[in-house]
CSV table of C-alpha atoms in Angstrom, one decimal:
chain,number,residue,atom,x,y,z
A,61,MET,CA,78.1,43.3,116.7
A,62,PHE,CA,77.2,46.7,114.8
A,63,THR,CA,75.3,47.8,118.0
A,64,PRO,CA,76.4,50.8,120.3
A,65,LYS,CA,78.0,50.2,123.6
A,66,ILE,CA,76.2,51.9,125.9
A,67,PRO,CA,77.2,52.1,129.5
A,68,PRO,CA,74.3,50.6,132.3
A,69,PRO,CA,72.4,53.5,133.6
A,70,ASP,CA,74.0,53.2,136.8
A,71,THR,CA,77.1,54.7,135.8
A,72,ALA,CA,76.1,56.9,132.6
A,73,PRO,CA,75.7,60.9,134.3
A,74,THR,CA,72.0,62.1,134.0
A,75,PRO,CA,71.6,65.3,132.8
A,76,ALA,CA,71.0,67.0,136.1
A,77,THR,CA,74.4,65.9,137.4
A,78,SER,CA,77.6,67.9,135.7
A,79,LEU,CA,81.0,65.5,136.2
A,80,VAL,CA,83.0,68.7,137.3
A,81,GLN,CA,82.4,70.3,140.5
A,82,PRO,CA,82.1,73.3,141.7
A,83,LEU,CA,84.8,74.6,143.8
A,84,THR,CA,83.9,76.0,147.4
A,85,GLY,CA,86.1,77.7,150.0
A,86,ILE,CA,88.3,79.2,148.5
A,87,THR,CA,89.4,82.5,149.6
A,88,HIS,CA,91.7,85.1,148.2
A,89,ALA,CA,94.4,87.4,150.5
A,90,PRO,CA,93.8,91.2,149.7
A,91,ALA,CA,96.6,92.4,147.6
A,92,CYS,CA,97.5,94.9,150.2
A,93,THR,CA,97.2,94.3,154.3
A,94,CYS,CA,99.0,97.4,155.6
A,95,HIS,CA,96.7,100.0,156.5
A,96,HIS,CA,97.7,103.3,155.8
A,97,THR,CA,97.2,107.1,154.2
A,98,PRO,CA,98.5,107.3,150.6
A,99,ALA,CA,100.9,110.2,150.9
A,100,ALA,CA,101.7,113.2,148.3
A,101,ALA,CA,103.8,111.5,145.8
A,102,PRO,CA,107.6,112.6,145.4
A,103,ALA,CA,108.1,114.2,142.2
A,104,PRO,CA,109.5,111.7,139.9
A,105,ALA,CA,113.7,112.4,139.4
A,106,PRO,CA,114.8,113.2,135.6
A,107,ALA,CA,115.8,109.3,133.7
A,108,ALA,CA,118.6,108.7,133.4
A,109,PRO,CA,119.1,108.7,129.5
A,110,LEU,CA,119.7,105.3,128.3
A,111,SER,CA,122.8,104.5,127.2
A,112,ARG,CA,123.0,102.7,123.7
A,113,PRO,CA,125.6,101.1,121.6
A,114,ALA,CA,125.9,103.5,118.7
A,115,VAL,CA,126.1,101.8,115.2
A,116,GLN,CA,129.5,101.7,113.9
A,117,LEU,CA,130.1,101.5,110.3
A,118,THR,CA,133.1,100.9,108.7
A,119,PRO,CA,133.7,100.3,104.9
A,120,GLY,CA,133.3,97.3,105.0
A,121,SER,CA,129.8,97.0,106.8
A,122,LEU,CA,128.4,99.6,104.2
A,123,LEU,CA,129.9,97.4,101.4
A,124,VAL,CA,128.1,94.7,102.3
A,125,ALA,CA,125.3,96.4,103.2
A,126,ALA,CA,125.1,97.8,99.5
A,127,ALA,CA,125.7,94.4,97.8
A,128,GLY,CA,122.8,93.6,100.0
A,129,GLY,CA,120.6,95.6,98.6
A,130,THR,CA,121.7,95.7,94.8
A,131,ALA,CA,120.8,92.1,95.0
A,132,MET,CA,117.8,92.4,96.8
A,133,VAL,CA,116.5,95.1,94.2
A,134,LEU,CA,117.8,92.8,91.3
A,135,VAL,CA,116.2,89.8,92.5
A,136,VAL,CA,112.7,91.4,93.3
A,137,GLY,CA,112.9,93.2,89.5
A,138,THR,CA,113.6,89.5,88.2
A,139,VAL,CA,110.3,87.6,89.5
A,140,LEU,CA,108.4,90.9,88.8
A,141,VAL,CA,109.4,90.8,85.2
A,142,SER,CA,108.9,87.4,84.6
A,143,MET,CA,105.5,87.8,86.6
A,144,LEU,CA,104.7,90.1,83.3
A,145,LEU,CA,106.2,87.8,81.0
A,146,ALA,CA,104.2,85.4,81.6
A,147,THR,CA,101.2,87.1,81.8
A,148,ALA,CA,101.9,88.8,78.5
A,149,ILE,CA,102.4,85.6,76.7
A,150,THR,CA,99.1,84.0,78.8
A,151,ALA,CA,96.9,87.0,77.1
A,152,ALA,CA,99.1,86.3,73.9
A,153,SER,CA,97.8,83.0,73.6
A,154,VAL,CA,94.4,83.5,74.7
A,155,ALA,CA,94.1,86.5,71.8
A,156,ILE,CA,95.3,83.2,69.3
A,157,CYS,CA,92.7,81.1,70.5
A,158,ALA,CA,90.4,83.7,69.9
A,159,VAL,CA,91.0,84.5,66.3
A,160,VAL,CA,91.4,80.6,65.2
A,161,LEU,CA,87.9,80.7,67.0
A,162,ARG,CA,86.3,83.0,65.3
A,163,SER,CA,87.6,82.4,61.8
A,164,LEU,CA,86.5,78.6,62.1
A,165,LEU,CA,83.1,79.8,63.7
A,166,ASN,CA,82.3,82.5,60.9
A,167,ARG,CA,83.0,80.4,58.0
A,168,PRO,CA,81.9,76.9,58.5
A,169,ASN,CA,81.9,75.8,54.5
A,170,ASN,CA,85.2,77.5,53.7
A,171,ARG,CA,87.6,74.5,55.1
């Protein structure tokens, strides 16, 4: 029941043989079948400027952009201040614990 199931020796692959057959007889066509001599390339024509749509900022979109920027600054500032406050509270707690432990260890007979 707990013995591994090993395939019979006639179906198991041997280390000398591979399960993947090599590819033979595959030939690729050449990239260019024309036989010409390269001529001098003509001078490139000046490229036409790309026409990109101009960004139109209306007073409403400027107001939305300013409000979004202000909101982002306020959110990032709130997160940073809360992280600083958490660090300060942790440092104060560790300092109080250190003072209490020092007083307990320095004067064990004064309890």
